[in-house]
């Protein structure tokens, strides 16, 4: 990473407090963190909130167009914004350069004007409800974004913070966004690009990074918020939920787990290779840090190819993927856990339990065929457990204990039974069922953790008449 | 044939009985280590296949470093017993959330070997002025917690070195200030220096209770405290400085008389800060007994790091002859000729990501049910 990157982007004329900057090493990168204090954050929040009236006067189409222009720049190979992002992302996130580039492509694809308009239409019907009352026959309705949206984002997957920023701006909400370590660069670059594309809109955005756990800064930001969006672990989300103003709307994207379900139709000699490649791709993307990333793949017995054979093919696929989209650098705690996971699995294998272990040595990918269903995988690099099941329709029963934390189920080879499978998975808590190829990047119209992301932000006013 | 645990244990117990100050040269340690490994290879089929999977057999091993290490978490998943049953004891780990609530099991076929390691090491670090002495324990007694290796340790210390013991930890109600003050009063009447043991968490609890009651006491001069364990999984954590200041203020035991013990269920030997032997300058450094060797390994490659550099700690404990001697932990520390400097769990141990291991969530769900 070249030079020092300022971990903030602020409205015109606002500077971060002077003095006391701290440079954080981030895998060779240097992030300059300003010494924000509670009074300054409170003042920033007030300033942003004051931009609400003017922001609401902008037509939603114009907002989407401006954001779309910014999004397109992240996809343009010639654009210095994209170049800078790709320079900084690997050092900041620990992803390999190839993976960082693939992540940016996937994320930014959803930031184009076309996709943003699609998102608005899906979530709100007629997007102009954000501009004026719209006649619905028996009356008319109007949707208003919050006057100040405060977002606290985890740093696990780069792009999540920028997507969060796009969403709140789409509903014309001035936004104070506190990104997580590991995902600071993209929202800051997005806000800077926005300044170039639409200075007026950019004046309603403050992206400020401070080190996590500084409750007094969070409290200062939360004070005047009428919407609070929190991404992170259960504890972080719980803390913010408790401290958000009672009148603020709260959306918590807490811990989630995702799984895969492979039916016997996908386990034939002809389909085996393709199935394994798609499952490996779904699990390896984001180095498995995404809430959509499958950790356990329930694999049906009774097909032409046994689940243990599928596990071996999956290992081959991970090995091939390592060349295309290499795994990133593990933190030492993650590396330590990976040794524990692999070694425990190897000992279970040696104990005659039927467990089989395949791994990439220095590469983190690890496939454990686990008929005992007793191992712990841990979220450390690319680690997948293949668990054999007699019938894919029995998977929902196994997942019921973690129902409130379920997210995506990637599926293959369940064609004739998809409806019954989806019904059973939905009933225990799964929010999304998709072919493995679609796992990493949900479509713009998805119900994020079970609800429309823009609908979750707006307040409706009805005129009955 | 090296697979006779009883014969091997006698050799080891004799070596341990020479105490922590008797030198055990590297060559002698290696010789014992290889005998232990050969025994474990012969008698623990799971471990043997694990070693064979890594192309390691007793005849290919040159020194203890070449013996395959098992990860500490493996004790949760497989039985690692090297010796005939029935076992004298089975110790269980506390079952952290990160392990899905599954508790590790350490089978101990010969408790005499455990005691042979424990006693001279404990005596050297906690009882340099001799014994017997009264014991105040905030660790539950072995009858109450038969599966706890810490309770077994304090139970044996009580039996071997103490002429009077107050067991103050009620597993249900915890420690109340009054029962401690009563015991402290009797210790003071007796006028002899005492031994006080407990987990860091138990001491925090006690100090809070004393502070709430506005009470303090002064244990007789010469009293020493052994504290152990961290705050993992607890809602409240306190810095070691604050804890020791509280012990000085409320118990009247000066900081230079507080010894930290580092141990784990998976290892039958312990490490201590040698503050009573070498003075307060040794704070922050833990010393293993001669029969416990330790290395720091690069977390990514598992290659040894240079002396004094931090790495993942791997231990070879001859007292583990009845299970598996070479254990890879998740703890980070640096190793030098004079001991180990612990840095706790590997930094960033909080999982990165909005995803969380499924088993961790399952254990949360179980816990809430």
mmCIF file of C-alpha atoms in Angstrom, chain A residues 26-27 90-96 156 283-284 286-289 322 326-342 359-366 377-383, chain B residues 298-302 312 332 346-353:
data_model
loop_
_atom_site.group_PDB
_atom_site.id
_atom_site.type_symbol
_atom_site.label_atom_id
_atom_site.label_comp_id
_atom_site.label_asym_id
_atom_site.label_seq_id
_atom_site.Cartn_x
_atom_site.Cartn_y
_atom_site.Cartn_z
ATOM 1 C CA UNK A 26 -2.995 -2.752 8.260
ATOM 2 C CA UNK A 27 -0.968 -5.540 6.732
ATOM 3 C CA UNK A 90 -5.604 -6.364 -0.384
ATOM 4 C CA UNK A 91 -3.465 -4.756 2.316
ATOM 5 C CA UNK A 92 -6.484 -3.556 4.242
ATOM 6 C CA UNK A 93 -8.662 -6.677 4.021
ATOM 7 C CA UNK A 94 -6.121 -9.475 3.797
ATOM 8 C CA UNK A 95 -7.746 -10.739 0.585
ATOM 9 C CA UNK A 96 -5.459 -11.664 -2.299
ATOM 10 C CA UNK A 156 -15.213 -8.440 7.414
ATOM 11 C CA UNK A 283 -17.311 -21.079 -0.199
ATOM 12 C CA UNK A 284 -14.027 -19.513 -1.276
ATOM 13 C CA UNK A 286 -14.662 -13.453 0.372
ATOM 14 C CA UNK A 287 -12.361 -16.171 1.815
ATOM 15 C CA UNK A 288 -15.557 -17.457 3.412
ATOM 16 C CA UNK A 289 -15.999 -14.352 5.579
ATOM 17 C CA UNK A 322 -6.342 -21.416 -5.444
ATOM 18 C CA UNK A 326 -5.791 -17.339 -4.260
ATOM 19 C CA UNK A 327 -6.748 -17.315 -0.616
ATOM 20 C CA UNK A 328 -5.590 -14.331 1.412
ATOM 21 C CA UNK A 329 -3.405 -13.888 4.416
ATOM 22 C CA UNK A 330 -4.654 -15.277 7.719
ATOM 23 C CA UNK A 331 -4.272 -13.378 10.971
ATOM 24 C CA UNK A 332 -2.194 -15.351 13.442
ATOM 25 C CA UNK A 333 -5.275 -16.263 15.490
ATOM 26 C CA UNK A 334 -6.927 -17.595 12.364
ATOM 27 C CA UNK A 335 -3.829 -19.583 11.430
ATOM 28 C CA UNK A 336 -3.712 -20.956 14.974
ATOM 29 C CA UNK A 337 -7.332 -22.062 14.776
ATOM 30 C CA UNK A 338 -6.796 -23.607 11.358
ATOM 31 C CA UNK A 339 -4.069 -25.881 12.806
ATOM 32 C CA UNK A 340 -6.453 -26.917 15.566
ATOM 33 C CA UNK A 341 -9.271 -27.633 13.112
ATOM 34 C CA UNK A 342 -7.110 -29.614 10.703
ATOM 35 C CA UNK A 359 -6.253 -29.579 2.692
ATOM 36 C CA UNK A 360 -4.011 -27.221 0.798
ATOM 37 C CA UNK A 361 -1.012 -27.130 3.141
ATOM 38 C CA UNK A 362 0.096 -23.502 3.164
ATOM 39 C CA UNK A 363 -3.154 -22.582 1.415
ATOM 40 C CA UNK A 364 -6.000 -22.374 3.892
ATOM 41 C CA UNK A 365 -8.539 -24.456 1.997
ATOM 42 C CA UNK A 366 -9.621 -27.503 3.944
ATOM 43 C CA UNK A 377 -15.047 -25.613 11.513
ATOM 44 C CA UNK A 378 -14.321 -22.095 12.775
ATOM 45 C CA UNK A 379 -14.315 -19.187 10.359
ATOM 46 C CA UNK A 380 -10.692 -19.340 9.311
ATOM 47 C CA UNK A 381 -9.930 -19.139 5.626
ATOM 48 C CA UNK A 382 -11.689 -21.591 3.383
ATOM 49 C CA UNK A 383 -12.875 -24.490 5.504
ATOM 50 C CA UNK B 298 5.308 -19.505 13.471
ATOM 51 C CA UNK B 299 1.477 -19.487 13.361
ATOM 52 C CA UNK B 300 1.412 -19.884 9.601
ATOM 53 C CA UNK B 301 4.151 -22.449 8.963
ATOM 54 C CA UNK B 302 4.626 -24.072 12.395
ATOM 55 C CA UNK B 312 2.239 -20.372 18.963
ATOM 56 C CA UNK B 332 0.933 -16.985 21.873
ATOM 57 C CA UNK B 346 -3.403 -15.060 19.438
ATOM 58 C CA UNK B 347 -4.320 -11.432 18.686
ATOM 59 C CA UNK B 348 -7.519 -10.891 16.771
ATOM 60 C CA UNK B 349 -8.945 -14.096 18.157
ATOM 61 C CA UNK B 350 -12.398 -12.608 17.642
ATOM 62 C CA UNK B 351 -13.571 -14.212 14.418
ATOM 63 C CA UNK B 352 -13.306 -11.821 11.519
ATOM 64 C CA UNK B 353 -16.552 -11.750 9.687
#
